[in-house]
mmCIF file of C-alpha atoms in Angstrom:
data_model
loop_
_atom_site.group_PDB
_atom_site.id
_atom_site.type_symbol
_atom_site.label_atom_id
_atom_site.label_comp_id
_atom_site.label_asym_id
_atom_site.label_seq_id
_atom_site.Cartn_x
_atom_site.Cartn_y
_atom_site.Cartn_z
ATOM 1 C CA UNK A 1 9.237 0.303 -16.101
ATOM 2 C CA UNK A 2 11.410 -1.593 -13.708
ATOM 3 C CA UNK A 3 11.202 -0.906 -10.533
ATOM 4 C CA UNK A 4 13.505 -2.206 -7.659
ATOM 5 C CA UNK A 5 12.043 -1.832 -3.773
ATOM 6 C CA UNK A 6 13.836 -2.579 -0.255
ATOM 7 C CA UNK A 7 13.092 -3.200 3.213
ATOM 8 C CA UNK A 8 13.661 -2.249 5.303
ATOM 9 C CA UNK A 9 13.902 1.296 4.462
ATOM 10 C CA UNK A 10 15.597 1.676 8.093
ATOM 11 C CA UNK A 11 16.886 -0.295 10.197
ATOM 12 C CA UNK A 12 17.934 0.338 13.782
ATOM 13 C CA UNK A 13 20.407 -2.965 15.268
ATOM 14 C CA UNK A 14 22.103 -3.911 18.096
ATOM 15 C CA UNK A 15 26.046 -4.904 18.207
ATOM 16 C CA UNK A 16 26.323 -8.662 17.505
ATOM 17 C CA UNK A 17 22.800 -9.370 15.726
ATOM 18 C CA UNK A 18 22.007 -10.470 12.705
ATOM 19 C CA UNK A 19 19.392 -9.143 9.872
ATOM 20 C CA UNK A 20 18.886 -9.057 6.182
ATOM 21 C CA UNK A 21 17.678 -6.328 4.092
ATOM 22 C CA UNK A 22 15.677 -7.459 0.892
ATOM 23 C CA UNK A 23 15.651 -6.623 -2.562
ATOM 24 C CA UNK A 24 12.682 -7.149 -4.768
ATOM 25 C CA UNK A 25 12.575 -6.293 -8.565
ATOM 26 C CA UNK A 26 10.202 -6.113 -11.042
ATOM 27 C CA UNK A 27 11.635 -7.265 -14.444
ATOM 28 C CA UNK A 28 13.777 -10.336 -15.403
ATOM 29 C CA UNK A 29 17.524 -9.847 -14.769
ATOM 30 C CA UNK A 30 20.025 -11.822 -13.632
ATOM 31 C CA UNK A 31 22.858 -9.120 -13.074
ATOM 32 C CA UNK A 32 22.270 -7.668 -9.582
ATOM 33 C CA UNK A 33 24.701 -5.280 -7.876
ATOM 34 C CA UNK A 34 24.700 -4.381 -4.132
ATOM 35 C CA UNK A 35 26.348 -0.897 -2.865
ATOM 36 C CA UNK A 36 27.512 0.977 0.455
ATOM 37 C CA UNK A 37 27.469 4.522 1.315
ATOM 38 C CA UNK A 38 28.490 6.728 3.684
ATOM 39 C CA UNK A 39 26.966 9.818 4.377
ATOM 40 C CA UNK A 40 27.846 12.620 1.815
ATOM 41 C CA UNK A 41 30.219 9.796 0.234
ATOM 42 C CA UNK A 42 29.872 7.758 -3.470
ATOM 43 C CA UNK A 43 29.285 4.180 -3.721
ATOM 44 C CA UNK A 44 31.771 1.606 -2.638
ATOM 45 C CA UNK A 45 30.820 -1.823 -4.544
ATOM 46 C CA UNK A 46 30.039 -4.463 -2.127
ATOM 47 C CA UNK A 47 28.726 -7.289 -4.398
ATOM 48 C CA UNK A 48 28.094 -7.973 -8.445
ATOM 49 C CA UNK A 49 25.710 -11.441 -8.546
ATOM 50 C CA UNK A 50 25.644 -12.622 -12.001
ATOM 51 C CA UNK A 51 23.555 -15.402 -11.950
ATOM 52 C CA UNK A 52 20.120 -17.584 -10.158
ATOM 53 C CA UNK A 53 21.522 -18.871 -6.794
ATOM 54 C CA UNK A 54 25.051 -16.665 -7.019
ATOM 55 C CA UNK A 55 25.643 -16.100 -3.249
ATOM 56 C CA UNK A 56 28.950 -14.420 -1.780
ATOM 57 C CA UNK A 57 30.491 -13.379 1.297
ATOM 58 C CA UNK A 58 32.360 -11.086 2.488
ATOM 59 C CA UNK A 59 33.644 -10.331 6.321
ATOM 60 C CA UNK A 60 29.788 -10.126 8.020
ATOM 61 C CA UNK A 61 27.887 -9.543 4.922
ATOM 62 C CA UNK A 62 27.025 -12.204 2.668
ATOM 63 C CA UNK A 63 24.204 -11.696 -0.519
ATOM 64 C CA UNK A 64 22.185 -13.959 -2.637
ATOM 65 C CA UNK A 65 20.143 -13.904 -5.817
ATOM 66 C CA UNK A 66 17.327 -15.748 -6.194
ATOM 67 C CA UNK A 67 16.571 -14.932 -10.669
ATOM 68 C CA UNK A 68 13.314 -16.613 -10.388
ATOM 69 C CA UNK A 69 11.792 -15.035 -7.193
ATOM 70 C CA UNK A 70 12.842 -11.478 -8.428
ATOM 71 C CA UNK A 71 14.566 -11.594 -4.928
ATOM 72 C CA UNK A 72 18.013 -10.307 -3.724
ATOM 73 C CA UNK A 73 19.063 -10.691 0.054
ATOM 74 C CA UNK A 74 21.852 -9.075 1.868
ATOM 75 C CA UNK A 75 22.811 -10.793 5.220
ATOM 76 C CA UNK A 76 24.626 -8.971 8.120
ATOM 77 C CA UNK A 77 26.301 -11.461 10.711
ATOM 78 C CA UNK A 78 27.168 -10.092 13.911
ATOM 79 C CA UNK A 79 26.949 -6.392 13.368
ATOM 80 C CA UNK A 80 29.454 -4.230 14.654
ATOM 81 C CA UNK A 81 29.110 -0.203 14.153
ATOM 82 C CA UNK A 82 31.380 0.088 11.020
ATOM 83 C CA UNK A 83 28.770 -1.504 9.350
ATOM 84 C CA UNK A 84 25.955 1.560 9.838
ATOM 85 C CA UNK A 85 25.813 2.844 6.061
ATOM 86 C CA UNK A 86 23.013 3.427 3.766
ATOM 87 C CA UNK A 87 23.260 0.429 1.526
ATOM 88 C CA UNK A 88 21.770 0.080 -2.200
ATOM 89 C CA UNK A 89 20.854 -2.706 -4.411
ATOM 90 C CA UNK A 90 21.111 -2.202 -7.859
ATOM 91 C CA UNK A 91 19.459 -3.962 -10.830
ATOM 92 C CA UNK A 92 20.759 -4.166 -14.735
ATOM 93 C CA UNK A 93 18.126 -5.223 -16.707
ATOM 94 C CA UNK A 94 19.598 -4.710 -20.009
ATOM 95 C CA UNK A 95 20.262 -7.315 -22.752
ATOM 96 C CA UNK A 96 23.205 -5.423 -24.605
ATOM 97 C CA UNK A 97 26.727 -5.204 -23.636
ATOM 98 C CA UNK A 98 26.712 -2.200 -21.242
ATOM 99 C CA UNK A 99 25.142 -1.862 -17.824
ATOM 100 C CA UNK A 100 22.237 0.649 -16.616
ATOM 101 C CA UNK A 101 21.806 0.342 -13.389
ATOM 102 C CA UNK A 102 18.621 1.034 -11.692
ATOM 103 C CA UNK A 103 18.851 1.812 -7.914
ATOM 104 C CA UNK A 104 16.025 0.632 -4.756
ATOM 105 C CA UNK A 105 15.186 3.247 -2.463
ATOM 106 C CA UNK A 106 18.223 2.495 0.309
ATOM 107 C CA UNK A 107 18.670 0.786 3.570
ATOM 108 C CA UNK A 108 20.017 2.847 6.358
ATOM 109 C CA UNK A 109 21.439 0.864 8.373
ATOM 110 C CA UNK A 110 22.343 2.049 12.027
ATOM 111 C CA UNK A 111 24.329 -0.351 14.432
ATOM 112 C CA UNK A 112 23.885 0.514 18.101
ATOM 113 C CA UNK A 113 26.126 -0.505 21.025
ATOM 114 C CA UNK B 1 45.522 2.589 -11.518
ATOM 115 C CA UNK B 2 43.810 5.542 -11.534
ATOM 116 C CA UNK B 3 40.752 5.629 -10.370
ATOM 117 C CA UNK B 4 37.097 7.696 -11.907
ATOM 118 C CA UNK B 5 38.279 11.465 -10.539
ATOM 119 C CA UNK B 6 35.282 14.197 -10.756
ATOM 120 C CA UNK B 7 35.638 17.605 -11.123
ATOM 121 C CA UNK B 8 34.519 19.775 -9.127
ATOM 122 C CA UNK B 9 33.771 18.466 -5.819
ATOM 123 C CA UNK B 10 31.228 21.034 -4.846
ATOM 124 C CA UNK B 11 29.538 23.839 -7.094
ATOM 125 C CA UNK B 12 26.874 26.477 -6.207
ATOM 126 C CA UNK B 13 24.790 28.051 -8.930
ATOM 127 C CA UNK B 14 21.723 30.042 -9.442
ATOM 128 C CA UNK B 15 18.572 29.162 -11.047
ATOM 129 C CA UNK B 16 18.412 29.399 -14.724
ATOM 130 C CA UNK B 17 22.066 29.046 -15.193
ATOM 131 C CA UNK B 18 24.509 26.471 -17.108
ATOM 132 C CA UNK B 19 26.705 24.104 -15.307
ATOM 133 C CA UNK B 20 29.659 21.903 -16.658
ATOM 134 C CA UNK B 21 30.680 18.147 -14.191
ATOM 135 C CA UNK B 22 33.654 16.399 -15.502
ATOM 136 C CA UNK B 23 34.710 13.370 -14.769
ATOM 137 C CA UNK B 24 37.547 11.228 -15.433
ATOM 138 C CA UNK B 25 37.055 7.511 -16.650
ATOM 139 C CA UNK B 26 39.069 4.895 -14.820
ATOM 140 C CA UNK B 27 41.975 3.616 -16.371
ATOM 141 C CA UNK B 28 41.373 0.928 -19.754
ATOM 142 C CA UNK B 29 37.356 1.638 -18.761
ATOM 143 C CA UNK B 30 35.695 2.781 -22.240
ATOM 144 C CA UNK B 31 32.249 3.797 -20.789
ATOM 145 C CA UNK B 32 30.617 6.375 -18.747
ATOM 146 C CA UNK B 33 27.497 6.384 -17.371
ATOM 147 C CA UNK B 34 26.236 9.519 -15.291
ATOM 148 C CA UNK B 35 23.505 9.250 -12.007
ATOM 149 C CA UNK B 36 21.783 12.113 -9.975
ATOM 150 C CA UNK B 37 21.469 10.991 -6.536
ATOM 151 C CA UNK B 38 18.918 13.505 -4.460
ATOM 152 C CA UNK B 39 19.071 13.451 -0.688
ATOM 153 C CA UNK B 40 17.789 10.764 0.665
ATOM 154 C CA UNK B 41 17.336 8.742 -2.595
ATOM 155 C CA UNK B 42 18.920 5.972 -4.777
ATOM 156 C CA UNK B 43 20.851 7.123 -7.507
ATOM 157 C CA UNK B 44 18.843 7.607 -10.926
ATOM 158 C CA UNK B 45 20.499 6.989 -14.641
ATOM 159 C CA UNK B 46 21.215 10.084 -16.400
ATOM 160 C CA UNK B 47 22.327 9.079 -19.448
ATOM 161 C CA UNK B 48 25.860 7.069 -20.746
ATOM 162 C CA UNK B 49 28.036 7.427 -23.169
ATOM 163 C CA UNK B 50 30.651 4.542 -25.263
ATOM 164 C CA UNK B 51 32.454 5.137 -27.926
ATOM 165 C CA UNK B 52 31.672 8.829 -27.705
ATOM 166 C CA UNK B 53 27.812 8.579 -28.445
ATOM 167 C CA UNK B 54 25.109 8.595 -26.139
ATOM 168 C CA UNK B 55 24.570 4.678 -25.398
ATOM 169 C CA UNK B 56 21.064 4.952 -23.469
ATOM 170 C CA UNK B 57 19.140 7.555 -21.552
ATOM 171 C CA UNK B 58 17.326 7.679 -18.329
ATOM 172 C CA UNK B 59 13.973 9.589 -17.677
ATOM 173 C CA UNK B 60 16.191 13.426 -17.780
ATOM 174 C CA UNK B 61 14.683 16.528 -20.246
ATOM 175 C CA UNK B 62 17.113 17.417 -23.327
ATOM 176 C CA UNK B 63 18.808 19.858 -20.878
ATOM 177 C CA UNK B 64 20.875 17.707 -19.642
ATOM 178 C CA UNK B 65 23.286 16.779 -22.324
ATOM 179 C CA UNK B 66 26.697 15.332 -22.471
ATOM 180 C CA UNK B 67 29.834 14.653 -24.511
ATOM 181 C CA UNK B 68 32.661 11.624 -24.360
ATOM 182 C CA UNK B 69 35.936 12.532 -25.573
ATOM 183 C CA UNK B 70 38.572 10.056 -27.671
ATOM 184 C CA UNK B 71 40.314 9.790 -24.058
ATOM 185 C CA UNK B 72 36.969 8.361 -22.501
ATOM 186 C CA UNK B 73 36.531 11.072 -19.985
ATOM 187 C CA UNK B 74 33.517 12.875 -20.245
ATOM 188 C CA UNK B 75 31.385 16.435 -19.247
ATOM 189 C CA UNK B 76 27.392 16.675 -18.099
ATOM 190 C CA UNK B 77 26.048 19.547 -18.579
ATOM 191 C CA UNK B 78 22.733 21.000 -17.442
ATOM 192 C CA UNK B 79 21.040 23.864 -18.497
ATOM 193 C CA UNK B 80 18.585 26.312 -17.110
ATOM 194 C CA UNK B 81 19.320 25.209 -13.883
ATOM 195 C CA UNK B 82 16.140 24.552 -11.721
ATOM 196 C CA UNK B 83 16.069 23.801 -7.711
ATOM 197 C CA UNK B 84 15.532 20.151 -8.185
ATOM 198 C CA UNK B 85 18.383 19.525 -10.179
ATOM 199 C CA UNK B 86 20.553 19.971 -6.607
ATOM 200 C CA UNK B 87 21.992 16.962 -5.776
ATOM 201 C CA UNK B 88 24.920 14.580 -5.949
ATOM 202 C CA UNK B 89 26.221 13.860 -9.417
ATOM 203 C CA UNK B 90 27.727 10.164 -10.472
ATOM 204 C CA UNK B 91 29.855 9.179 -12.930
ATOM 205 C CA UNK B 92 30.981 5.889 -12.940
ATOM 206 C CA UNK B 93 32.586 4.165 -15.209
ATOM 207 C CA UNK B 94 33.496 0.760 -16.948
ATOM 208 C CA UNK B 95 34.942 -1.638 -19.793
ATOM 209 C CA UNK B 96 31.630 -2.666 -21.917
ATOM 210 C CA UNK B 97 30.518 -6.252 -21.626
ATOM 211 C CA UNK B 98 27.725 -8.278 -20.586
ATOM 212 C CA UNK B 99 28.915 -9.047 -16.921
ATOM 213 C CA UNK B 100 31.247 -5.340 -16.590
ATOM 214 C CA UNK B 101 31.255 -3.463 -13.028
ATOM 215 C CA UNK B 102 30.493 0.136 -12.795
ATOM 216 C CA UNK B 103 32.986 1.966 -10.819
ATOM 217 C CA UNK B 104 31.869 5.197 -9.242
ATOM 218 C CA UNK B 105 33.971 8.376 -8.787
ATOM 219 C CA UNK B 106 33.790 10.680 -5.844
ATOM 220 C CA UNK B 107 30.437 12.840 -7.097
ATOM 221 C CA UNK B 108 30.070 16.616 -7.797
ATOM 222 C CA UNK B 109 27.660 18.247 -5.113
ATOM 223 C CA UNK B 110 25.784 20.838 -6.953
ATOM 224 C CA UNK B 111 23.583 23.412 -5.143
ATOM 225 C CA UNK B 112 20.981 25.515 -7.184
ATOM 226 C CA UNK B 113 19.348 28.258 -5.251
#
């Protein structure tokens, strides 16, 4: 059964640091899918990685894949408070044509002043 | 473009009761997968649906059921409702392929008590 942990599970940050979350998984996959949400919200897509060393950016977030490690990072630059969200990596381990996603447990994220 | 619409936003029902989610697929998106997310958890695979069969199923009893219809939108429905099955219901959708994005809609807060 594939299972997909993070850590922190909560994180508490200042205005202007930086910090990555992790995401480990347990089976081979190399389609890896990371996910924001607000509270009492749905899931705005952040990031698809689709392949060993993908990496992308985006404003102050910027995520890897690492297909060999099992290993999935999500990198906050600078934080500002629009960034506190709950965000969720997401792991596709299927061969076929459609994705199933299976979800870690969530990174709440709170940015302080 | 439309994007995945859910029907209804919030529902309250009692135990041991039937309940009916809709959800609209986005527009030229031919599959629909469906997630319960509990509070304070990642989302879990339900089940998903392409080409109006059931394309893969998570870990859920035979009560929960669905149905995709020729215009790609498609109904969950749950029976004998129990407490634990209160929580935020996912669609998302998406056009099948090996590297295809799933698209969430807005979620259906159910309530059992």
């Amino acid at each position: 059964e594939l299972k997909v942990e993070q850590n922190p599970l909560f994180l508490s940050m200042q205005e202007g640091k930086n910090y990555t979350i992790y995401c480990n998984y347990s089976t081979t996959s190399d389609r890896l899918y990371w996910y924001r949400q607000d509270p009492g919200k749905s899931l705005e897509s952040l990031f698809v990685l689709l392949s060993n060393g993908a990496v992308k950016q985006e404003g102050r977030l910027m995520a890897s894949l690492d297909t060999k490690a099992r290993l999935s990072t999500l990198h906050i630059t600078a934080a500002v408070h629009d960034l506190s969200a709950t965000y969720f990596c997401a792991v596709d381990p299927t061969t076929g044509t459609a994705s199933k996603l299976t979800f870690g447990t969530g990174t709440r994220l709170q940015v302080t002043l | 473009e439309t994007g995945v619409t859910q029907s209804p936003t919030h529902l309250i029902k009692t135990r041991g009761q039937q309940v009916t989610l809709r959800c609209s697929s986005q527009s030229g998106h031919n599959t629909v997968s469906w997630y319960q997310q509990a509070l304070g958890q990642g989302p879990q695979f339900i089940f998903q649906y392409y080409r109006e069969e059931e394309n893969g199923r998570g870990n859920f009893p035979p009560r929960f059921s669905g149905l995709q219809f020729p215009n790609y939108s498609s109904e969950l429905n749950v029976n004998a409702l129990e407490l634990d099955d209160s929580a935020l219901y996912l669609c998302a959708s998406s056009f099948t392929g090996r590297t295809s994005e799933q698209y969430f809609g807005p979620g259906t807060r159910l309530t059992v008590t």
